[in-house]
N, CA and C atoms as an extended XYZ file, in Angstrom:
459
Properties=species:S:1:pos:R:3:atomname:S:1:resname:S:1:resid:I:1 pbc="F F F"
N        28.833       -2.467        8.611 N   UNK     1
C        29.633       -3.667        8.746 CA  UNK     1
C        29.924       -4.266        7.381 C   UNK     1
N        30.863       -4.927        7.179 N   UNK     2
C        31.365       -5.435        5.970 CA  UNK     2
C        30.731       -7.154        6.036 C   UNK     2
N        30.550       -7.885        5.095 N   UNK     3
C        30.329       -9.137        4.946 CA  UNK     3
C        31.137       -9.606        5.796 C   UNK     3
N        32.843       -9.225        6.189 N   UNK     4
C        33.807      -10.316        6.546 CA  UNK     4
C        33.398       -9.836        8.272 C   UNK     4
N        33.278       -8.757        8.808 N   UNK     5
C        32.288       -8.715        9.943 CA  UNK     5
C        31.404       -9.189       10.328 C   UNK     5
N        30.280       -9.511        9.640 N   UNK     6
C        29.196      -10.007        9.818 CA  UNK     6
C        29.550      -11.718       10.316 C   UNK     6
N        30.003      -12.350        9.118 N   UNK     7
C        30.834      -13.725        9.180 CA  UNK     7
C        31.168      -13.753       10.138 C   UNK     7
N        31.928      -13.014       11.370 N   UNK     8
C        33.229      -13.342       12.394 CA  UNK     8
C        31.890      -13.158       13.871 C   UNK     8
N        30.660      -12.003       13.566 N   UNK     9
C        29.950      -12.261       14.736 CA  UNK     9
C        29.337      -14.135       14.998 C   UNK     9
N        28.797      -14.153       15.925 N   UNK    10
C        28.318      -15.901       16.795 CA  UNK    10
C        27.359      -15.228       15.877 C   UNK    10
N        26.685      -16.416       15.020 N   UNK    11
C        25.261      -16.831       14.416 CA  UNK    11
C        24.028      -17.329       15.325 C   UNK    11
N        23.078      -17.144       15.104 N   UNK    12
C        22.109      -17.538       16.073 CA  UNK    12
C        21.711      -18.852       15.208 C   UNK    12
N        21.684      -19.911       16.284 N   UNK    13
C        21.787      -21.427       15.800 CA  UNK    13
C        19.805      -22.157       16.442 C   UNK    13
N        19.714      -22.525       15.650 N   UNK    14
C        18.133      -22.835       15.641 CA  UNK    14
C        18.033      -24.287       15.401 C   UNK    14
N        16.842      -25.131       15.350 N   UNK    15
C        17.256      -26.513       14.973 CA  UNK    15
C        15.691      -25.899       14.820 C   UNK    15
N        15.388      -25.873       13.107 N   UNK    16
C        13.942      -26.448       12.521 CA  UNK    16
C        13.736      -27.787       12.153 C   UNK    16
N        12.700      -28.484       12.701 N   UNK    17
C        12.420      -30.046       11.680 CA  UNK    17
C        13.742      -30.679       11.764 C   UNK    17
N        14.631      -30.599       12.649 N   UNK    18
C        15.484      -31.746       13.243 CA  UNK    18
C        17.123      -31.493       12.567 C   UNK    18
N        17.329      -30.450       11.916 N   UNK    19
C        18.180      -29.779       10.887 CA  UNK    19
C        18.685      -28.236       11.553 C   UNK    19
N        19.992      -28.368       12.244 N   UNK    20
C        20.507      -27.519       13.073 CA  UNK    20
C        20.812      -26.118       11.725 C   UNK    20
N        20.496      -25.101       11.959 N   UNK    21
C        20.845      -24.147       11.018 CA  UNK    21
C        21.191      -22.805       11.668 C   UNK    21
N        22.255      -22.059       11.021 N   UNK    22
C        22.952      -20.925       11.569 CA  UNK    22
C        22.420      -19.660       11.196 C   UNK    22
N        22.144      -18.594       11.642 N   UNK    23
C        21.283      -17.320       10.948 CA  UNK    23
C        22.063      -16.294       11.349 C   UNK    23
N        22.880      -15.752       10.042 N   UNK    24
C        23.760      -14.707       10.804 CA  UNK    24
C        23.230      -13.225       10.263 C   UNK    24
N        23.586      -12.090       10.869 N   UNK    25
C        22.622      -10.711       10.868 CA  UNK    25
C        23.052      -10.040        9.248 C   UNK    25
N        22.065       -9.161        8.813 N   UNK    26
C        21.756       -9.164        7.601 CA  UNK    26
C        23.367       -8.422        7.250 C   UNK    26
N        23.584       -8.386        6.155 N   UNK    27
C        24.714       -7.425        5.720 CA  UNK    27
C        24.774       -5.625        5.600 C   UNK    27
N        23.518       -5.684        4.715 N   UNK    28
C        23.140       -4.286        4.375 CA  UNK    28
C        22.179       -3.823        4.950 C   UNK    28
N        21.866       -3.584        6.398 N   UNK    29
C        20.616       -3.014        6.515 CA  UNK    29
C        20.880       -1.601        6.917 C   UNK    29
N        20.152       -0.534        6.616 N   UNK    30
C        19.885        0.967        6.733 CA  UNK    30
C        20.310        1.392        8.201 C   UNK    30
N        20.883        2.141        8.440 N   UNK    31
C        21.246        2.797        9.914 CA  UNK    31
C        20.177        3.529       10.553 C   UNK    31
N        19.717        3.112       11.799 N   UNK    32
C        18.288        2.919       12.576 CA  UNK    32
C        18.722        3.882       12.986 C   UNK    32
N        17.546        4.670       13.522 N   UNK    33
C        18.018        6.124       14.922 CA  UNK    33
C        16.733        5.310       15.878 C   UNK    33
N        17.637        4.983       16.670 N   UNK    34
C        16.788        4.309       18.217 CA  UNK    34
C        16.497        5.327       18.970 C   UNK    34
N        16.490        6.681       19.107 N   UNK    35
C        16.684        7.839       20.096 CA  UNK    35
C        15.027        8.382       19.738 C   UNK    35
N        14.446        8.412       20.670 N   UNK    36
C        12.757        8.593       21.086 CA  UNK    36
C        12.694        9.862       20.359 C   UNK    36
N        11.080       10.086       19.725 N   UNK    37
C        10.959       10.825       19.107 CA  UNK    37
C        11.065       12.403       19.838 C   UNK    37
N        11.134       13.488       18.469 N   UNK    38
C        11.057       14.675       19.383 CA  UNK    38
C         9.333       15.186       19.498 C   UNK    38
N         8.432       14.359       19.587 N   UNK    39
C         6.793       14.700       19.616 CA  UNK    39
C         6.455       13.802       21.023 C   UNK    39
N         5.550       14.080       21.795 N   UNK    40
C         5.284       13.080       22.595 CA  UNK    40
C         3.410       13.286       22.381 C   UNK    40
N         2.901       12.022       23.640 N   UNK    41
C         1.453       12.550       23.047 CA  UNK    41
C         0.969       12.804       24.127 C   UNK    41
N        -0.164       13.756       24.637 N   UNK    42
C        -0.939       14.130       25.584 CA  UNK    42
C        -2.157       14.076       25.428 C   UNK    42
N        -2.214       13.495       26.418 N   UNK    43
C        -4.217       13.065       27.180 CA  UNK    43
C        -4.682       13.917       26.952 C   UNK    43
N        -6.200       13.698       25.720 N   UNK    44
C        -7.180       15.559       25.859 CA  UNK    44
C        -8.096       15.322       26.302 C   UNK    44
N        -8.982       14.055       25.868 N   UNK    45
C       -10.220       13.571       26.569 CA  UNK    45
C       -10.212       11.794       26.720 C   UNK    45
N       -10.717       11.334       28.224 N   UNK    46
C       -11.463       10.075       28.311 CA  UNK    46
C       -12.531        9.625       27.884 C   UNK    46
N       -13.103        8.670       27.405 N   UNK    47
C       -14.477        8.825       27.333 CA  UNK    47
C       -14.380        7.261       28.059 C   UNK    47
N       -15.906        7.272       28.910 N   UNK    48
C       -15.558        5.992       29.316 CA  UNK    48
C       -16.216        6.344       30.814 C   UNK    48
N       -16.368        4.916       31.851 N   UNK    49
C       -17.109        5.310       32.913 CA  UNK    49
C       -16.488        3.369       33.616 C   UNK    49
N       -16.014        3.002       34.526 N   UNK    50
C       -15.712        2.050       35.269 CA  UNK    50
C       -16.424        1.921       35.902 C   UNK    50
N       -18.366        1.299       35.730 N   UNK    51
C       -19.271        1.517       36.858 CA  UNK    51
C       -19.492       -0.060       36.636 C   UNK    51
N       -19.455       -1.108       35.958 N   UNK    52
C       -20.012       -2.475       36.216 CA  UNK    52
C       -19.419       -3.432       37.029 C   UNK    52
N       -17.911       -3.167       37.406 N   UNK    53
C       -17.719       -4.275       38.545 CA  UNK    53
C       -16.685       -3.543       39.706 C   UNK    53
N       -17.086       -2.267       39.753 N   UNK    54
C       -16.478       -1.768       41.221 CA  UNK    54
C       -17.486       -0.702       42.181 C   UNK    54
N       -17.647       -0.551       43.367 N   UNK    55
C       -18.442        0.333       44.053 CA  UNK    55
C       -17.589        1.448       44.224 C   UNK    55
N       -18.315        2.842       44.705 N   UNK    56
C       -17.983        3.490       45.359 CA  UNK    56
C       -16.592        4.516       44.159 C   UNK    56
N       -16.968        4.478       43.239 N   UNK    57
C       -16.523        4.745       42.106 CA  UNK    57
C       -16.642        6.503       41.474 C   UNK    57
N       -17.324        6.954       42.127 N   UNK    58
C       -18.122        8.556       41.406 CA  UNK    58
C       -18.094        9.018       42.529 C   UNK    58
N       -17.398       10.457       42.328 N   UNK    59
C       -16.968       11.610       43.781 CA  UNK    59
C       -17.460       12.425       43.293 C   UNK    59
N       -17.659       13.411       44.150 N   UNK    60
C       -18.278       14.727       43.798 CA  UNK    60
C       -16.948       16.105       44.896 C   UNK    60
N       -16.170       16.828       43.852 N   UNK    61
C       -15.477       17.303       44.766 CA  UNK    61
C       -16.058       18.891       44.617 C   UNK    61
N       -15.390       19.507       45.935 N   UNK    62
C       -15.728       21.179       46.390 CA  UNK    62
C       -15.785       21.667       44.584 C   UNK    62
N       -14.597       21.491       44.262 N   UNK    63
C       -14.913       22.557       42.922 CA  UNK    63
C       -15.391       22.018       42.508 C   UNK    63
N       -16.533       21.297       42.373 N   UNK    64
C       -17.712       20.535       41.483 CA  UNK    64
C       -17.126       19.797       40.168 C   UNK    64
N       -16.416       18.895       40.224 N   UNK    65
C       -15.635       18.143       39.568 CA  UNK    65
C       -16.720       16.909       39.884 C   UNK    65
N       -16.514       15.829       39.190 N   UNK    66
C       -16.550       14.606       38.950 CA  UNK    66
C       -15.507       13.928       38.644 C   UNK    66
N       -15.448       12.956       40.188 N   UNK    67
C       -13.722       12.146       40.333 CA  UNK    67
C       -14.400       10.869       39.918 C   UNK    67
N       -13.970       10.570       38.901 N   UNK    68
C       -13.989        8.695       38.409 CA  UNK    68
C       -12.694        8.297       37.696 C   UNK    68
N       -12.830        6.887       37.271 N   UNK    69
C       -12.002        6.350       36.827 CA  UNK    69
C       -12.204        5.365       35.614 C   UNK    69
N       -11.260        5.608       34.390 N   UNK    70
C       -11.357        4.266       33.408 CA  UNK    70
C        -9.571        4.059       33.404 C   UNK    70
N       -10.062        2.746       33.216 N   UNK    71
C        -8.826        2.124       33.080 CA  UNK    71
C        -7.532        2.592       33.910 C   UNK    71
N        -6.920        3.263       33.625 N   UNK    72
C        -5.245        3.461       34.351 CA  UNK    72
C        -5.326        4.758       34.964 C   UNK    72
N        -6.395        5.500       34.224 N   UNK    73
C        -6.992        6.822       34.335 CA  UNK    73
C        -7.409        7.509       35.242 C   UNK    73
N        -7.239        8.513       36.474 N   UNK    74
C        -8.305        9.092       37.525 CA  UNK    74
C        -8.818       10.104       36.574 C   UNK    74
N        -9.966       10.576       36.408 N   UNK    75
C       -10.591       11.966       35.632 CA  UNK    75
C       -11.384       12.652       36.565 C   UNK    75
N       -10.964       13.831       36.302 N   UNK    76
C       -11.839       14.958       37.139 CA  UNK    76
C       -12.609       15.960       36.188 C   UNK    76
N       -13.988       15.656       36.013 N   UNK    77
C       -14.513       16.211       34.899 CA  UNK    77
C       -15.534       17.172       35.730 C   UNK    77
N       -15.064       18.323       34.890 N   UNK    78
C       -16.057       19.849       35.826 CA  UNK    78
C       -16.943       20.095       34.223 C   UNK    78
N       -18.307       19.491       34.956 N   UNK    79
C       -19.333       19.435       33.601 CA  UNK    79
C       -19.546       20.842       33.067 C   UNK    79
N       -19.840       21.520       33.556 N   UNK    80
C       -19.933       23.285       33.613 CA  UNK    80
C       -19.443       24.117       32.737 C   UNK    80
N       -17.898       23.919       32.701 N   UNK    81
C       -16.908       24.153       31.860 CA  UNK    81
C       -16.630       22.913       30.704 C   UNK    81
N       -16.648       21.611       30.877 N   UNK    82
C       -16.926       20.678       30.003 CA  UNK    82
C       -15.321       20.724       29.827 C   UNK    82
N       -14.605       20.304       30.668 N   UNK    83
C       -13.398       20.236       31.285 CA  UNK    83
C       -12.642       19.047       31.930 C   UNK    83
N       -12.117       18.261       31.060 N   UNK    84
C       -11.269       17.280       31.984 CA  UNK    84
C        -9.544       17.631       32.562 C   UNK    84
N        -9.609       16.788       33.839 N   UNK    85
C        -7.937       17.085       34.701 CA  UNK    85
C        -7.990       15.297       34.555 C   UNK    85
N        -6.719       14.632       34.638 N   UNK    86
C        -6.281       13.393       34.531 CA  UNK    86
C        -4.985       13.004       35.260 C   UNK    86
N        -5.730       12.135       36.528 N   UNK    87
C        -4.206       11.577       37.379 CA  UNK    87
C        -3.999       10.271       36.402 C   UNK    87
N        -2.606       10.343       35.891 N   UNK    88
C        -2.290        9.220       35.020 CA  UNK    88
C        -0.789        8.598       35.761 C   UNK    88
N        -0.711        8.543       36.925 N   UNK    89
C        -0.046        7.449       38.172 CA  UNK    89
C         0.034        6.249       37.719 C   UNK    89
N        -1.007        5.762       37.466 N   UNK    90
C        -0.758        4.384       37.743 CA  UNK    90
C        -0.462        3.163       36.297 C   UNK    90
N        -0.232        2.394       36.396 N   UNK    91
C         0.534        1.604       35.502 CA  UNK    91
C        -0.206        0.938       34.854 C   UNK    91
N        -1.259        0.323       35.871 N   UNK    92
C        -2.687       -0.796       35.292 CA  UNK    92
C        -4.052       -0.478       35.685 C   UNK    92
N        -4.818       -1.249       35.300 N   UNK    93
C        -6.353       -0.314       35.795 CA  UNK    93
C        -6.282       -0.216       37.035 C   UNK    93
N        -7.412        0.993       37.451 N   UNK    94
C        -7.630        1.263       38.806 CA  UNK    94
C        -8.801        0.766       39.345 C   UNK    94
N        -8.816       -0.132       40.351 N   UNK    95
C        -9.289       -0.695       40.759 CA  UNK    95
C       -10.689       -0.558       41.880 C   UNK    95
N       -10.023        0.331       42.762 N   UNK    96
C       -10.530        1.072       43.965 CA  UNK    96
C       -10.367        2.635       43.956 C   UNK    96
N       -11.587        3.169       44.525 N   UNK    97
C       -10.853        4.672       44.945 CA  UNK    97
C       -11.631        4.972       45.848 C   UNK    97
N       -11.058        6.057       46.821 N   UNK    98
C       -11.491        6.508       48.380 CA  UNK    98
C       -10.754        7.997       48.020 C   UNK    98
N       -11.955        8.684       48.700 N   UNK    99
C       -11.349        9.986       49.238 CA  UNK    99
C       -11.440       10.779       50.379 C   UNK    99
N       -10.651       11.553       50.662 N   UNK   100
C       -10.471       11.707       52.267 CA  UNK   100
C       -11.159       12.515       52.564 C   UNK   100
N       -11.887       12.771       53.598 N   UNK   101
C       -13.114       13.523       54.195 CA  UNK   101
C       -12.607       15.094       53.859 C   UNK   101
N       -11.607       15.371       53.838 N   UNK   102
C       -11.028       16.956       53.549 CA  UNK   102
C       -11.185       17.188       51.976 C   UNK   102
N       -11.389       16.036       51.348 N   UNK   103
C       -11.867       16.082       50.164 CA  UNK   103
C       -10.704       16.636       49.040 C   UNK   103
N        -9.489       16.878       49.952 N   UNK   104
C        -8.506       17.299       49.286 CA  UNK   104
C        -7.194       16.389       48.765 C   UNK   104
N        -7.566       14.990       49.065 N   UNK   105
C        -6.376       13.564       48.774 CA  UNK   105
C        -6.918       12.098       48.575 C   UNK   105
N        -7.182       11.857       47.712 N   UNK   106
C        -7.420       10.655       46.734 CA  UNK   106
C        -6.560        9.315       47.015 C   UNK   106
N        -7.034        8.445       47.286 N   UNK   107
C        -6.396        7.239       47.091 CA  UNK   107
C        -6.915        5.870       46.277 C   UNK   107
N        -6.119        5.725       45.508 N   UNK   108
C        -6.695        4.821       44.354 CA  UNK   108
C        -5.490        3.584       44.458 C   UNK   108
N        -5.865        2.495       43.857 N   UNK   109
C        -5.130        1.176       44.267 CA  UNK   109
C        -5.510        0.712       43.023 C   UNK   109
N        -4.821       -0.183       42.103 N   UNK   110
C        -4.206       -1.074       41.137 CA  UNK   110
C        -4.938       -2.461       41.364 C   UNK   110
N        -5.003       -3.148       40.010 N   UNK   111
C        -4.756       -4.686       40.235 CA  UNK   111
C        -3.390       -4.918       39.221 C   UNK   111
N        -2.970       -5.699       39.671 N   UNK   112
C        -1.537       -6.363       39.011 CA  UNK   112
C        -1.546       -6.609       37.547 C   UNK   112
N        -0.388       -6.807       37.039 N   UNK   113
C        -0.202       -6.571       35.335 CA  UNK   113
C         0.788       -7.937       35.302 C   UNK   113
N         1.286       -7.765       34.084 N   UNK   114
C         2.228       -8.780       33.931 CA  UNK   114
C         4.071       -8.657       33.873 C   UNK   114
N         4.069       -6.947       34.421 N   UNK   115
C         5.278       -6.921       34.569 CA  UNK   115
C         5.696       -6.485       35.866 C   UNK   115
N         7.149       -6.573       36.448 N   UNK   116
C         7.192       -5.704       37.657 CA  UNK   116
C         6.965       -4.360       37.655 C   UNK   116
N         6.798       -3.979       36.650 N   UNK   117
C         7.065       -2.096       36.887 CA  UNK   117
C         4.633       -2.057       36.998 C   UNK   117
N         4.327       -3.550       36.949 N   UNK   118
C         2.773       -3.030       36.602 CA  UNK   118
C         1.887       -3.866       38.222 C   UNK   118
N         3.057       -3.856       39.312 N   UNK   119
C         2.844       -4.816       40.594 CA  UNK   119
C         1.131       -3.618       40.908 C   UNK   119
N         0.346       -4.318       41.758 N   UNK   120
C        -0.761       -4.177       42.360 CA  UNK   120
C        -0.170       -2.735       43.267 C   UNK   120
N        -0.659       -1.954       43.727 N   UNK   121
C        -0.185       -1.101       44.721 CA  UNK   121
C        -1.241        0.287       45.150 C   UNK   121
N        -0.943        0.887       45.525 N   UNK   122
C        -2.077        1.878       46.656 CA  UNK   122
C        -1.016        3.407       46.104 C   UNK   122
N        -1.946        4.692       45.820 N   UNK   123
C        -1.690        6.171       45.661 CA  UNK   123
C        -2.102        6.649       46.106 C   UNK   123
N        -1.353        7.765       46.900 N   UNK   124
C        -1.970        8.887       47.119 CA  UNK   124
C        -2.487       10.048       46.529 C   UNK   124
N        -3.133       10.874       46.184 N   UNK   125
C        -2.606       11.986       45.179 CA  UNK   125
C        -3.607       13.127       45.841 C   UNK   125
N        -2.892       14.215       45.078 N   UNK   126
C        -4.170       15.448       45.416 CA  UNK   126
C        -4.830       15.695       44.340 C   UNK   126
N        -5.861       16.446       45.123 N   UNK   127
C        -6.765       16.403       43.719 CA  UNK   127
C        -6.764       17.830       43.150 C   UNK   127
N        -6.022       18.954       44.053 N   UNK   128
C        -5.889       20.273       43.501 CA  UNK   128
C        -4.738       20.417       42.376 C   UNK   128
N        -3.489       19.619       42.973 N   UNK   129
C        -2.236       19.491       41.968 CA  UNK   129
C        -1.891       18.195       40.875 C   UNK   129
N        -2.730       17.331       41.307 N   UNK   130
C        -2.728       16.087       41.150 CA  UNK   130
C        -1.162       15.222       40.990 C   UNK   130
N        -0.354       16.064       41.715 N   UNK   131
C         0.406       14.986       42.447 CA  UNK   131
C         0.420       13.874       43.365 C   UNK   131
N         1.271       12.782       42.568 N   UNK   132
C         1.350       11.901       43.932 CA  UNK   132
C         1.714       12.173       45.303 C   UNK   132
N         1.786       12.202       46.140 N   UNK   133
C         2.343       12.360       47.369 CA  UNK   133
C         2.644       11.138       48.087 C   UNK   133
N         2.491        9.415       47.954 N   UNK   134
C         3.162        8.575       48.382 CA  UNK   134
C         2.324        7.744       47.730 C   UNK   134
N         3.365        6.577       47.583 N   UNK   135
C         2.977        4.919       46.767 CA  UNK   135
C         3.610        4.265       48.084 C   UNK   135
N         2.806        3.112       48.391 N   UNK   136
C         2.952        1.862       49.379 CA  UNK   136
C         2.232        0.688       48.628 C   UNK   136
N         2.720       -0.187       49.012 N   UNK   137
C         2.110       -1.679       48.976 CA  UNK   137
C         2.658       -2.194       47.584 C   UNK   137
N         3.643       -1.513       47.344 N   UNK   138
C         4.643       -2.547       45.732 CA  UNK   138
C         5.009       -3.749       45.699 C   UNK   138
N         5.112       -4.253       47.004 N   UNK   139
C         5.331       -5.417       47.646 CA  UNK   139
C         4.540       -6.355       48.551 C   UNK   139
N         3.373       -5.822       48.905 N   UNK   140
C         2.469       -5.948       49.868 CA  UNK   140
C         1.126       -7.148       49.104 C   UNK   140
N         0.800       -6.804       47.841 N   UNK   141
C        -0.642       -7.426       47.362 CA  UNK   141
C         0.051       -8.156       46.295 C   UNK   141
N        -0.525       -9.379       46.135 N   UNK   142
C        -0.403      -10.170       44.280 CA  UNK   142
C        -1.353      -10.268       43.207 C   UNK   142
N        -3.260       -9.793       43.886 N   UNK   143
C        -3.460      -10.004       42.737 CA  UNK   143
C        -3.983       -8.544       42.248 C   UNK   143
N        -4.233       -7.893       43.473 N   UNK   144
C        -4.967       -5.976       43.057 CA  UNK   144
C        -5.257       -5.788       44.474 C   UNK   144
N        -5.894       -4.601       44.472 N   UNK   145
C        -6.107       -3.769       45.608 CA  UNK   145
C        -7.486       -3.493       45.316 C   UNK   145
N        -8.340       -4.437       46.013 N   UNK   146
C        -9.660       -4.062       46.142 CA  UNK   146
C       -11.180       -3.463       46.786 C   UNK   146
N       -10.060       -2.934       47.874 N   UNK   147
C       -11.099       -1.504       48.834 CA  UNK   147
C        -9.757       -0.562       49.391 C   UNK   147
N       -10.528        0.739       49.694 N   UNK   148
C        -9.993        1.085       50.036 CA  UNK   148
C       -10.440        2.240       51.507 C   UNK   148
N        -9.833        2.417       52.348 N   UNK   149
C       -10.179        3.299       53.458 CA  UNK   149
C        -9.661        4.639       54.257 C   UNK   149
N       -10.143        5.693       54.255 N   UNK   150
C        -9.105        6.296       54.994 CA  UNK   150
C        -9.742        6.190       56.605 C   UNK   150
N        -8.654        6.248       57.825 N   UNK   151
C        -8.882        6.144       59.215 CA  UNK   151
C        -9.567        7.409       59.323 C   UNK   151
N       -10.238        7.214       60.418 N   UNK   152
C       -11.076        8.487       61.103 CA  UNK   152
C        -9.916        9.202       61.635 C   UNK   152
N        -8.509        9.003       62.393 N   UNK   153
C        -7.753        9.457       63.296 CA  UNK   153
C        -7.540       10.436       62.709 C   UNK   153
């Protein structure tokens, strides 16, 4: 942009200490690349254990895994091999977790964040693929999701 550009954009108008003042955008600044990097980063290990203010927290699955949770985190740690798997679903810490007597589908539930995309809500997932397979309650809870059950039926 040229100075006489800059001039012709609306100034952002402020009033410090009672003295209205105009702030218009710099002249010369360097041309940004906003476009996300080409590296991303991947989960290698948790360390960590969510045992002081939730129950029912530590699974023991068929392939001898250890299902817990820190923070946003599900971990399935197979001590044996000294091996972590990581359901990384959810948005804010996990709150609750239940698993289903087939031992093959996980459900873990949220407490609320401070944005909409971080609302309280309930997952399903498996624990062989660790896909989700359904989210409910985005709309349902305000402050977290704090038990959880599967039906006998």
């Amino acid at each position: 942009y040229s100075a006489v550009e800059v001039l012709r954009e609306e100034p952002a108008k402020v009033t410090i200490r009672g003295l209205r003042r105009s702030f218009y955008p710099p002249t010369h600044l360097p041309m940004v690349n906003n476009m996300p990097p080409d590296k991303t980063l991947k989960l290698e290990w948790v360390y960590g254990y969510r045992g002081t203010d939730t129950k029912r927290n530590l699974w023991v699955l068929p392939s001898g895994e250890l299902l817990y949770y820190v923070a946003a985190v599900a971990v399935l740690f197979h001590r044996e091999e000294n091996t972590q798997r990581h359901y990384v679903g959810h948005t804010e810490d996990i709150t609750c977790m239940e698993i289903h007597p087939s031992r093959e589908l996980v459900a873990t539930g949220q407490k609320a964040g401070r944005h909409r995309k971080t609302v309280p809500h309930v997952r399903i997932w498996s624990t062989e693929t660790l896909a989700t397979l359904y989210v409910f309650g985005m709309t349902e809870f305000q402050v977290g999701v704090s038990a959880l059950a599967f039906s006998q039926l």
